[in-house]
Amino acid sequence: MTDGRIGGEPPGAADLEALALAAMARLPDAFKPHVEGVVVQIADFADEDVLAELGIDNPWELTGLYHGRPLDEQSIWDSGAMPPIVTLFRLPLLAEWIESGGRLDALIFHVVVHEIGHHFGLSDDDMHALEDSVPD
């Protein structure tokens, strides 16, 4: 899975992780030092506890999740805390990719920017502006 076209074997967790890391590498230089410690995880679906906490009934509706404290809420006194984590949910992402007919790397970039936006405490408008500022 390298060209983002639909067909053949579905992309696995390693493929999605590689696309997510490539998406993070495309962020503007000012953001890069602040995402170095962010961990990317891939799961097929969000678990029932996460869905319940978010008030989501259908696991196909959640493609990504940020878990951690936004940078503007972190302190030098935070020690022993888990690193921030961006989790991408593979099966909902693949379903959305197939439904949209678009490029998988573009979809992953969109979701990663949204989740990384939570890391920076950005608004939805700021996240869209960040996404639009990055060339294809």
mmCIF file of N, CA and C in Angstrom:
data_model
loop_
_atom_site.group_PDB
_atom_site.id
_atom_site.type_symbol
_atom_site.label_atom_id
_atom_site.label_comp_id
_atom_site.label_asym_id
_atom_site.label_seq_id
_atom_site.Cartn_x
_atom_site.Cartn_y
_atom_site.Cartn_z
ATOM 1 N N MET A 1 0.856 -1.174 0.000
ATOM 2 C CA MET A 1 0.000 0.000 0.000
ATOM 3 C C MET A 1 0.892 1.224 0.000
ATOM 4 N N THR A 2 1.116 1.756 -1.200
ATOM 5 C CA THR A 2 1.955 2.939 -1.258
ATOM 6 C C THR A 2 1.343 4.089 -2.029
ATOM 7 N N ASP A 3 0.404 3.804 -2.932
ATOM 8 C CA ASP A 3 -0.077 4.868 -3.799
ATOM 9 C C ASP A 3 -1.417 5.463 -3.397
ATOM 10 N N GLY A 4 -2.076 4.946 -2.362
ATOM 11 C CA GLY A 4 -3.324 5.531 -1.905
ATOM 12 C C GLY A 4 -4.532 5.170 -2.734
ATOM 13 N N ARG A 5 -4.381 4.288 -3.719
ATOM 14 C CA ARG A 5 -5.533 3.877 -4.522
ATOM 15 C C ARG A 5 -6.265 2.737 -3.836
ATOM 16 N N ILE A 6 -7.545 2.627 -4.147
ATOM 17 C CA ILE A 6 -8.367 1.565 -3.601
ATOM 18 C C ILE A 6 -8.144 0.308 -4.428
ATOM 19 N N GLY A 7 -7.993 -0.815 -3.769
ATOM 20 C CA GLY A 7 -7.813 -2.090 -4.453
ATOM 21 C C GLY A 7 -6.760 -2.903 -3.744
ATOM 22 N N GLY A 8 -6.783 -4.215 -3.939
ATOM 23 C CA GLY A 8 -5.799 -5.077 -3.309
ATOM 24 C C GLY A 8 -6.097 -5.275 -1.839
ATOM 25 N N GLU A 9 -5.074 -5.611 -1.095
ATOM 26 C CA GLU A 9 -5.206 -5.833 0.348
ATOM 27 C C GLU A 9 -5.478 -4.507 1.069
ATOM 28 N N PRO A 10 -6.362 -4.538 2.061
ATOM 29 C CA PRO A 10 -6.592 -3.297 2.811
ATOM 30 C C PRO A 10 -5.341 -2.907 3.593
ATOM 31 N N PRO A 11 -5.103 -1.614 3.714
ATOM 32 C CA PRO A 11 -3.947 -1.160 4.481
ATOM 33 C C PRO A 11 -4.031 -1.640 5.924
ATOM 34 N N GLY A 12 -2.907 -2.087 6.428
ATOM 35 C CA GLY A 12 -2.836 -2.555 7.803
ATOM 36 C C GLY A 12 -2.430 -1.439 8.752
ATOM 37 N N ALA A 13 -2.274 -1.812 10.002
ATOM 38 C CA ALA A 13 -1.912 -0.836 11.041
ATOM 39 C C ALA A 13 -0.588 -0.161 10.734
ATOM 40 N N ALA A 14 0.401 -0.925 10.256
ATOM 41 C CA ALA A 14 1.711 -0.342 9.952
ATOM 42 C C ALA A 14 1.612 0.674 8.818
ATOM 43 N N ASP A 15 0.750 0.405 7.831
ATOM 44 C CA ASP A 15 0.558 1.352 6.729
ATOM 45 C C ASP A 15 -0.028 2.665 7.235
ATOM 46 N N LEU A 16 -1.051 2.555 8.084
ATOM 47 C CA LEU A 16 -1.679 3.767 8.613
ATOM 48 C C LEU A 16 -0.727 4.535 9.530
ATOM 49 N N GLU A 17 0.058 3.820 10.311
ATOM 50 C CA GLU A 17 1.038 4.493 11.171
ATOM 51 C C GLU A 17 2.049 5.254 10.327
ATOM 52 N N ALA A 18 2.524 4.638 9.249
ATOM 53 C CA ALA A 18 3.481 5.311 8.362
ATOM 54 C C ALA A 18 2.861 6.564 7.750
ATOM 55 N N LEU A 19 1.599 6.484 7.331
ATOM 56 C CA LEU A 19 0.921 7.653 6.772
ATOM 57 C C LEU A 19 0.732 8.744 7.834
ATOM 58 N N ALA A 20 0.429 8.347 9.063
ATOM 59 C CA ALA A 20 0.260 9.321 10.145
ATOM 60 C C ALA A 20 1.576 10.015 10.468
ATOM 61 N N LEU A 21 2.658 9.257 10.517
ATOM 62 C CA LEU A 21 3.970 9.857 10.790
ATOM 63 C C LEU A 21 4.392 10.777 9.648
ATOM 64 N N ALA A 22 4.077 10.394 8.418
ATOM 65 C CA ALA A 22 4.368 11.260 7.268
ATOM 66 C C ALA A 22 3.538 12.539 7.356
ATOM 67 N N ALA A 23 2.294 12.416 7.805
ATOM 68 C CA ALA A 23 1.444 13.605 7.978
ATOM 69 C C ALA A 23 2.037 14.549 9.018
ATOM 70 N N MET A 24 2.521 13.996 10.119
ATOM 71 C CA MET A 24 3.129 14.836 11.154
ATOM 72 C C MET A 24 4.391 15.510 10.627
ATOM 73 N N ALA A 25 5.128 14.826 9.776
ATOM 74 C CA ALA A 25 6.351 15.403 9.201
ATOM 75 C C ALA A 25 6.034 16.551 8.245
ATOM 76 N N ARG A 26 4.816 16.587 7.712
ATOM 77 C CA ARG A 26 4.409 17.656 6.796
ATOM 78 C C ARG A 26 3.962 18.924 7.520
ATOM 79 N N LEU A 27 3.806 18.860 8.830
ATOM 80 C CA LEU A 27 3.374 20.045 9.574
ATOM 81 C C LEU A 27 4.407 21.162 9.419
ATOM 82 N N PRO A 28 3.969 22.404 9.514
ATOM 83 C CA PRO A 28 4.926 23.517 9.444
ATOM 84 C C PRO A 28 6.031 23.368 10.492
ATOM 85 N N ASP A 29 7.214 23.861 10.164
ATOM 86 C CA ASP A 29 8.383 23.715 11.026
ATOM 87 C C ASP A 29 8.153 24.201 12.453
ATOM 88 N N ALA A 30 7.355 25.244 12.620
ATOM 89 C CA ALA A 30 7.107 25.776 13.965
ATOM 90 C C ALA A 30 6.409 24.760 14.867
ATOM 91 N N PHE A 31 5.673 23.809 14.279
ATOM 92 C CA PHE A 31 4.938 22.823 15.058
ATOM 93 C C PHE A 31 5.781 21.587 15.375
ATOM 94 N N LYS A 32 6.747 21.282 14.521
ATOM 95 C CA LYS A 32 7.465 20.009 14.612
ATOM 96 C C LYS A 32 8.135 19.733 15.963
ATOM 97 N N PRO A 33 8.809 20.702 16.587
ATOM 98 C CA PRO A 33 9.431 20.382 17.880
ATOM 99 C C PRO A 33 8.408 19.998 18.953
ATOM 100 N N HIS A 34 7.191 20.462 18.787
ATOM 101 C CA HIS A 34 6.164 20.240 19.800
ATOM 102 C C HIS A 34 5.382 18.940 19.605
ATOM 103 N N VAL A 35 5.632 18.251 18.495
ATOM 104 C CA VAL A 35 4.942 16.971 18.264
ATOM 105 C C VAL A 35 5.909 15.794 18.351
ATOM 106 N N GLU A 36 7.178 16.084 18.647
ATOM 107 C CA GLU A 36 8.170 15.007 18.706
ATOM 108 C C GLU A 36 7.821 13.937 19.736
ATOM 109 N N GLY A 37 7.204 14.290 20.842
ATOM 110 C CA GLY A 37 6.882 13.308 21.865
ATOM 111 C C GLY A 37 5.493 12.695 21.737
ATOM 112 N N VAL A 38 4.748 13.090 20.693
ATOM 113 C CA VAL A 38 3.403 12.558 20.510
ATOM 114 C C VAL A 38 3.506 11.150 19.926
ATOM 115 N N VAL A 39 2.820 10.216 20.564
ATOM 116 C CA VAL A 39 2.824 8.824 20.133
ATOM 117 C C VAL A 39 1.635 8.596 19.201
ATOM 118 N N VAL A 40 1.868 7.847 18.128
ATOM 119 C CA VAL A 40 0.794 7.463 17.212
ATOM 120 C C VAL A 40 0.474 5.998 17.450
ATOM 121 N N GLN A 41 -0.814 5.714 17.634
ATOM 122 C CA GLN A 41 -1.280 4.338 17.797
ATOM 123 C C GLN A 41 -2.353 4.070 16.756
ATOM 124 N N ILE A 42 -2.481 2.808 16.375
ATOM 125 C CA ILE A 42 -3.525 2.397 15.452
ATOM 126 C C ILE A 42 -4.325 1.292 16.121
ATOM 127 N N ALA A 43 -5.643 1.431 16.102
ATOM 128 C CA ALA A 43 -6.547 0.396 16.607
ATOM 129 C C ALA A 43 -7.640 0.214 15.560
ATOM 130 N N ASP A 44 -8.233 -0.956 15.514
ATOM 131 C CA ASP A 44 -9.306 -1.160 14.540
ATOM 132 C C ASP A 44 -10.498 -0.270 14.854
ATOM 133 N N PHE A 45 -10.916 -0.218 16.115
ATOM 134 C CA PHE A 45 -12.028 0.613 16.569
ATOM 135 C C PHE A 45 -11.707 1.157 17.956
ATOM 136 N N ALA A 46 -12.408 2.222 18.329
ATOM 137 C CA ALA A 46 -12.365 2.700 19.718
ATOM 138 C C ALA A 46 -13.082 1.677 20.585
ATOM 139 N N ASP A 47 -12.597 1.515 21.819
ATOM 140 C CA ASP A 47 -13.267 0.563 22.706
ATOM 141 C C ASP A 47 -14.550 1.171 23.272
ATOM 142 N N GLU A 48 -15.354 0.313 23.886
ATOM 143 C CA GLU A 48 -16.663 0.733 24.388
ATOM 144 C C GLU A 48 -16.571 1.851 25.420
ATOM 145 N N ASP A 49 -15.542 1.826 26.272
ATOM 146 C CA ASP A 49 -15.390 2.874 27.288
ATOM 147 C C ASP A 49 -15.154 4.240 26.650
ATOM 148 N N VAL A 50 -14.305 4.281 25.641
ATOM 149 C CA VAL A 50 -14.017 5.539 24.939
ATOM 150 C C VAL A 50 -15.278 6.050 24.262
ATOM 151 N N LEU A 51 -15.975 5.159 23.566
ATOM 152 C CA LEU A 51 -17.204 5.567 22.881
ATOM 153 C C LEU A 51 -18.229 6.107 23.874
ATOM 154 N N ALA A 52 -18.380 5.427 25.008
ATOM 155 C CA ALA A 52 -19.332 5.876 26.028
ATOM 156 C C ALA A 52 -18.927 7.238 26.586
ATOM 157 N N GLU A 53 -17.638 7.415 26.857
ATOM 158 C CA GLU A 53 -17.146 8.694 27.390
ATOM 159 C C GLU A 53 -17.416 9.844 26.423
ATOM 160 N N LEU A 54 -17.328 9.565 25.127
ATOM 161 C CA LEU A 54 -17.548 10.596 24.116
ATOM 162 C C LEU A 54 -19.009 10.714 23.686
ATOM 163 N N GLY A 55 -19.861 9.804 24.184
ATOM 164 C CA GLY A 55 -21.268 9.828 23.810
ATOM 165 C C GLY A 55 -21.516 9.386 22.378
ATOM 166 N N ILE A 56 -20.680 8.494 21.901
ATOM 167 C CA ILE A 56 -20.804 7.992 20.531
ATOM 168 C C ILE A 56 -21.343 6.570 20.587
ATOM 169 N N ASP A 57 -22.442 6.333 19.889
ATOM 170 C CA ASP A 57 -23.054 5.005 19.878
ATOM 171 C C ASP A 57 -22.470 4.092 18.809
ATOM 172 N N ASN A 58 -22.079 4.666 17.693
ATOM 173 C CA ASN A 58 -21.629 3.880 16.548
ATOM 174 C C ASN A 58 -20.109 3.969 16.421
ATOM 175 N N PRO A 59 -19.374 2.867 16.596
ATOM 176 C CA PRO A 59 -17.912 2.920 16.526
ATOM 177 C C PRO A 59 -17.376 3.319 15.149
ATOM 178 N N TRP A 60 -18.193 3.235 14.112
ATOM 179 C CA TRP A 60 -17.765 3.631 12.761
ATOM 180 C C TRP A 60 -17.672 5.147 12.627
ATOM 181 N N GLU A 61 -18.192 5.892 13.598
ATOM 182 C CA GLU A 61 -18.205 7.357 13.525
ATOM 183 C C GLU A 61 -16.932 8.009 14.055
ATOM 184 N N LEU A 62 -16.071 7.241 14.706
ATOM 185 C CA LEU A 62 -14.862 7.827 15.301
ATOM 186 C C LEU A 62 -13.632 7.350 14.534
ATOM 187 N N THR A 63 -12.943 8.298 13.884
ATOM 188 C CA THR A 63 -11.759 7.951 13.093
ATOM 189 C C THR A 63 -10.452 8.253 13.811
ATOM 190 N N GLY A 64 -10.482 9.146 14.794
ATOM 191 C CA GLY A 64 -9.259 9.490 15.504
ATOM 192 C C GLY A 64 -9.561 10.084 16.863
ATOM 193 N N LEU A 65 -8.555 10.053 17.734
ATOM 194 C CA LEU A 65 -8.729 10.557 19.093
ATOM 195 C C LEU A 65 -7.388 11.039 19.627
ATOM 196 N N TYR A 66 -7.411 12.205 20.271
ATOM 197 C CA TYR A 66 -6.226 12.716 20.975
ATOM 198 C C TYR A 66 -6.430 12.454 22.453
ATOM 199 N N HIS A 67 -5.423 11.906 23.080
ATOM 200 C CA HIS A 67 -5.473 11.681 24.520
ATOM 201 C C HIS A 67 -4.216 12.290 25.130
ATOM 202 N N GLY A 68 -4.419 13.275 25.966
ATOM 203 C CA GLY A 68 -3.295 13.944 26.619
ATOM 204 C C GLY A 68 -3.692 15.353 27.007
ATOM 205 N N ARG A 69 -2.764 16.013 27.638
ATOM 206 C CA ARG A 69 -3.001 17.409 28.031
ATOM 207 C C ARG A 69 -2.508 18.316 26.915
ATOM 208 N N PRO A 70 -3.330 19.272 26.495
ATOM 209 C CA PRO A 70 -2.860 20.234 25.485
ATOM 210 C C PRO A 70 -1.619 20.970 25.998
ATOM 211 N N LEU A 71 -0.794 21.400 25.072
ATOM 212 C CA LEU A 71 0.455 22.083 25.436
ATOM 213 C C LEU A 71 0.217 23.269 26.362
ATOM 214 N N ASP A 72 -0.870 24.015 26.126
ATOM 215 C CA ASP A 72 -1.107 25.205 26.942
ATOM 216 C C ASP A 72 -1.555 24.867 28.363
ATOM 217 N N GLU A 73 -1.785 23.583 28.649
ATOM 218 C CA GLU A 73 -2.147 23.149 30.001
ATOM 219 C C GLU A 73 -1.021 22.357 30.674
ATOM 220 N N GLN A 74 0.083 22.140 29.958
ATOM 221 C CA GLN A 74 1.179 21.365 30.524
ATOM 222 C C GLN A 74 2.057 22.257 31.392
ATOM 223 N N SER A 75 2.761 21.614 32.319
ATOM 224 C CA SER A 75 3.625 22.328 33.247
ATOM 225 C C SER A 75 4.958 21.598 33.351
ATOM 226 N N ILE A 76 5.986 22.326 33.717
ATOM 227 C CA ILE A 76 7.270 21.672 33.956
ATOM 228 C C ILE A 76 7.194 20.758 35.161
ATOM 229 N N TRP A 77 6.153 20.930 35.969
ATOM 230 C CA TRP A 77 5.990 20.110 37.159
ATOM 231 C C TRP A 77 5.299 18.779 36.866
ATOM 232 N N ASP A 78 4.823 18.615 35.621
ATOM 233 C CA ASP A 78 4.224 17.333 35.238
ATOM 234 C C ASP A 78 5.358 16.316 35.102
ATOM 235 N N SER A 79 5.328 15.313 35.932
ATOM 236 C CA SER A 79 6.347 14.272 35.794
ATOM 237 C C SER A 79 5.669 12.917 35.871
ATOM 238 N N GLY A 80 6.206 11.992 35.153
ATOM 239 C CA GLY A 80 5.659 10.653 35.152
ATOM 240 C C GLY A 80 4.374 10.512 34.372
ATOM 241 N N ALA A 81 3.975 11.575 33.695
ATOM 242 C CA ALA A 81 2.744 11.520 32.913
ATOM 243 C C ALA A 81 3.000 10.759 31.617
ATOM 244 N N MET A 82 1.966 10.113 31.131
ATOM 245 C CA MET A 82 2.055 9.428 29.844
ATOM 246 C C MET A 82 2.201 10.466 28.741
ATOM 247 N N PRO A 83 2.883 10.115 27.662
ATOM 248 C CA PRO A 83 3.002 11.073 26.556
ATOM 249 C C PRO A 83 1.649 11.257 25.868
ATOM 250 N N PRO A 84 1.478 12.363 25.180
ATOM 251 C CA PRO A 84 0.254 12.545 24.404
ATOM 252 C C PRO A 84 0.169 11.459 23.331
ATOM 253 N N ILE A 85 -1.051 11.021 23.052
ATOM 254 C CA ILE A 85 -1.256 9.932 22.095
ATOM 255 C C ILE A 85 -2.321 10.339 21.091
ATOM 256 N N VAL A 86 -2.021 10.116 19.821
ATOM 257 C CA VAL A 86 -3.020 10.213 18.759
ATOM 258 C C VAL A 86 -3.316 8.785 18.339
ATOM 259 N N THR A 87 -4.580 8.395 18.475
ATOM 260 C CA THR A 87 -5.001 7.069 18.051
ATOM 261 C C THR A 87 -5.866 7.214 16.807
ATOM 262 N N LEU A 88 -5.502 6.468 15.786
ATOM 263 C CA LEU A 88 -6.303 6.407 14.572
ATOM 264 C C LEU A 88 -7.039 5.078 14.560
ATOM 265 N N PHE A 89 -8.301 5.127 14.188
ATOM 266 C CA PHE A 89 -9.123 3.927 14.167
ATOM 267 C C PHE A 89 -9.241 3.441 12.723
ATOM 268 N N ARG A 90 -8.535 2.357 12.459
ATOM 269 C CA ARG A 90 -8.291 1.856 11.106
ATOM 270 C C ARG A 90 -9.561 1.554 10.321
ATOM 271 N N LEU A 91 -10.465 0.783 10.867
ATOM 272 C CA LEU A 91 -11.627 0.359 10.079
ATOM 273 C C LEU A 91 -12.564 1.525 9.735
ATOM 274 N N PRO A 92 -12.868 2.436 10.674
ATOM 275 C CA PRO A 92 -13.662 3.609 10.273
ATOM 276 C C PRO A 92 -12.942 4.485 9.242
ATOM 277 N N LEU A 93 -11.618 4.613 9.370
ATOM 278 C CA LEU A 93 -10.871 5.385 8.383
ATOM 279 C C LEU A 93 -10.949 4.735 7.005
ATOM 280 N N LEU A 94 -10.778 3.414 6.956
ATOM 281 C CA LEU A 94 -10.839 2.730 5.671
ATOM 282 C C LEU A 94 -12.232 2.833 5.058
ATOM 283 N N ALA A 95 -13.270 2.746 5.888
ATOM 284 C CA ALA A 95 -14.640 2.888 5.389
ATOM 285 C C ALA A 95 -14.858 4.289 4.813
ATOM 286 N N GLU A 96 -14.383 5.309 5.526
ATOM 287 C CA GLU A 96 -14.533 6.687 5.033
ATOM 288 C C GLU A 96 -13.754 6.884 3.743
ATOM 289 N N TRP A 97 -12.567 6.305 3.667
ATOM 290 C CA TRP A 97 -11.727 6.397 2.466
ATOM 291 C C TRP A 97 -12.452 5.790 1.263
ATOM 292 N N ILE A 98 -13.010 4.624 1.447
ATOM 293 C CA ILE A 98 -13.718 3.951 0.359
ATOM 294 C C ILE A 98 -14.951 4.764 -0.046
ATOM 295 N N GLU A 99 -15.712 5.230 0.935
ATOM 296 C CA GLU A 99 -16.922 6.015 0.648
ATOM 297 C C GLU A 99 -16.592 7.308 -0.091
ATOM 298 N N SER A 100 -15.486 7.952 0.292
ATOM 299 C CA SER A 100 -15.149 9.247 -0.308
ATOM 300 C C SER A 100 -14.514 9.100 -1.684
ATOM 301 N N GLY A 101 -13.820 7.982 -1.909
ATOM 302 C CA GLY A 101 -13.113 7.804 -3.169
ATOM 303 C C GLY A 101 -11.875 8.668 -3.282
ATOM 304 N N GLY A 102 -11.508 9.335 -2.197
ATOM 305 C CA GLY A 102 -10.333 10.212 -2.200
ATOM 306 C C GLY A 102 -9.055 9.449 -1.912
ATOM 307 N N ARG A 103 -8.016 10.187 -1.629
ATOM 308 C CA ARG A 103 -6.711 9.595 -1.319
ATOM 309 C C ARG A 103 -6.636 9.301 0.172
ATOM 310 N N LEU A 104 -6.113 8.125 0.501
ATOM 311 C CA LEU A 104 -5.978 7.735 1.905
ATOM 312 C C LEU A 104 -5.007 8.643 2.636
ATOM 313 N N ASP A 105 -3.899 9.014 2.000
ATOM 314 C CA ASP A 105 -2.938 9.881 2.681
ATOM 315 C C ASP A 105 -3.554 11.241 3.007
ATOM 316 N N ALA A 106 -4.439 11.749 2.144
ATOM 317 C CA ALA A 106 -5.101 13.028 2.404
ATOM 318 C C ALA A 106 -6.073 12.906 3.580
ATOM 319 N N LEU A 107 -6.791 11.795 3.641
ATOM 320 C CA LEU A 107 -7.711 11.570 4.759
ATOM 321 C C LEU A 107 -6.943 11.449 6.074
ATOM 322 N N ILE A 108 -5.858 10.685 6.058
ATOM 323 C CA ILE A 108 -5.041 10.524 7.275
ATOM 324 C C ILE A 108 -4.477 11.875 7.692
ATOM 325 N N PHE A 109 -4.013 12.666 6.742
ATOM 326 C CA PHE A 109 -3.491 13.993 7.066
ATOM 327 C C PHE A 109 -4.564 14.837 7.744
ATOM 328 N N HIS A 110 -5.771 14.819 7.184
ATOM 329 C CA HIS A 110 -6.877 15.585 7.754
ATOM 330 C C HIS A 110 -7.143 15.171 9.206
ATOM 331 N N VAL A 111 -7.220 13.881 9.463
ATOM 332 C CA VAL A 111 -7.518 13.397 10.818
ATOM 333 C C VAL A 111 -6.352 13.705 11.761
ATOM 334 N N VAL A 112 -5.120 13.506 11.301
ATOM 335 C CA VAL A 112 -3.953 13.783 12.146
ATOM 336 C C VAL A 112 -3.901 15.268 12.508
ATOM 337 N N VAL A 113 -4.133 16.141 11.540
ATOM 338 C CA VAL A 113 -4.118 17.581 11.836
ATOM 339 C C VAL A 113 -5.183 17.911 12.877
ATOM 340 N N HIS A 114 -6.354 17.314 12.737
ATOM 341 C CA HIS A 114 -7.416 17.578 13.711
ATOM 342 C C HIS A 114 -6.996 17.122 15.113
ATOM 343 N N GLU A 115 -6.444 15.922 15.211
ATOM 344 C CA GLU A 115 -6.057 15.402 16.531
ATOM 345 C C GLU A 115 -4.856 16.156 17.093
ATOM 346 N N ILE A 116 -3.883 16.479 16.260
ATOM 347 C CA ILE A 116 -2.726 17.275 16.712
ATOM 348 C C ILE A 116 -3.202 18.669 17.113
ATOM 349 N N GLY A 117 -4.234 19.156 16.456
ATOM 350 C CA GLY A 117 -4.806 20.452 16.834
ATOM 351 C C GLY A 117 -5.253 20.470 18.282
ATOM 352 N N HIS A 118 -5.770 19.340 18.762
ATOM 353 C CA HIS A 118 -6.145 19.261 20.178
ATOM 354 C C HIS A 118 -4.907 19.365 21.071
ATOM 355 N N HIS A 119 -3.797 18.812 20.611
ATOM 356 C CA HIS A 119 -2.537 18.887 21.359
ATOM 357 C C HIS A 119 -2.113 20.349 21.541
ATOM 358 N N PHE A 120 -2.369 21.153 20.526
ATOM 359 C CA PHE A 120 -2.004 22.570 20.582
ATOM 360 C C PHE A 120 -3.121 23.443 21.143
ATOM 361 N N GLY A 121 -4.273 22.857 21.446
ATOM 362 C CA GLY A 121 -5.394 23.628 21.954
ATOM 363 C C GLY A 121 -6.022 24.514 20.897
ATOM 364 N N LEU A 122 -5.947 24.106 19.633
ATOM 365 C CA LEU A 122 -6.469 24.910 18.534
ATOM 366 C C LEU A 122 -7.985 24.756 18.398
ATOM 367 N N SER A 123 -8.612 25.786 17.877
ATOM 368 C CA SER A 123 -10.037 25.715 17.545
ATOM 369 C C SER A 123 -10.192 24.970 16.223
ATOM 370 N N ASP A 124 -11.428 24.595 15.895
ATOM 371 C CA ASP A 124 -11.679 23.939 14.610
ATOM 372 C C ASP A 124 -11.265 24.837 13.448
ATOM 373 N N ASP A 125 -11.537 26.140 13.547
ATOM 374 C CA ASP A 125 -11.129 27.067 12.481
ATOM 375 C C ASP A 125 -9.614 27.099 12.330
ATOM 376 N N ASP A 126 -8.894 27.099 13.467
ATOM 377 C CA ASP A 126 -7.431 27.082 13.420
ATOM 378 C C ASP A 126 -6.924 25.795 12.780
ATOM 379 N N MET A 127 -7.578 24.672 13.088
ATOM 380 C CA MET A 127 -7.167 23.387 12.509
ATOM 381 C C MET A 127 -7.352 23.390 10.998
ATOM 382 N N HIS A 128 -8.479 23.953 10.527
ATOM 383 C CA HIS A 128 -8.706 24.026 9.087
ATOM 384 C C HIS A 128 -7.673 24.936 8.417
ATOM 385 N N ALA A 129 -7.348 26.045 9.061
ATOM 386 C CA ALA A 129 -6.345 26.949 8.507
ATOM 387 C C ALA A 129 -4.980 26.271 8.458
ATOM 388 N N LEU A 130 -4.635 25.510 9.497
ATOM 389 C CA LEU A 130 -3.365 24.784 9.500
ATOM 390 C C LEU A 130 -3.340 23.776 8.363
ATOM 391 N N GLU A 131 -4.407 23.019 8.208
ATOM 392 C CA GLU A 131 -4.465 22.024 7.143
ATOM 393 C C GLU A 131 -4.340 22.676 5.780
ATOM 394 N N ASP A 132 -5.025 23.804 5.587
ATOM 395 C CA ASP A 132 -4.988 24.503 4.304
ATOM 396 C C ASP A 132 -3.624 25.119 4.015
ATOM 397 N N SER A 133 -2.837 25.387 5.058
ATOM 398 C CA SER A 133 -1.535 26.037 4.867
ATOM 399 C C SER A 133 -0.444 25.075 4.427
ATOM 400 N N VAL A 134 -0.700 23.779 4.500
ATOM 401 C CA VAL A 134 0.317 22.792 4.166
ATOM 402 C C VAL A 134 0.124 22.340 2.734
ATOM 403 N N PRO A 135 1.152 22.502 1.886
ATOM 404 C CA PRO A 135 1.014 22.066 0.482
ATOM 405 C C PRO A 135 0.901 20.547 0.369
ATOM 406 N N ASP A 136 0.231 20.116 -0.700
ATOM 407 C CA ASP A 136 0.077 18.674 -0.940
ATOM 408 C C ASP A 136 1.368 18.032 -1.240
#
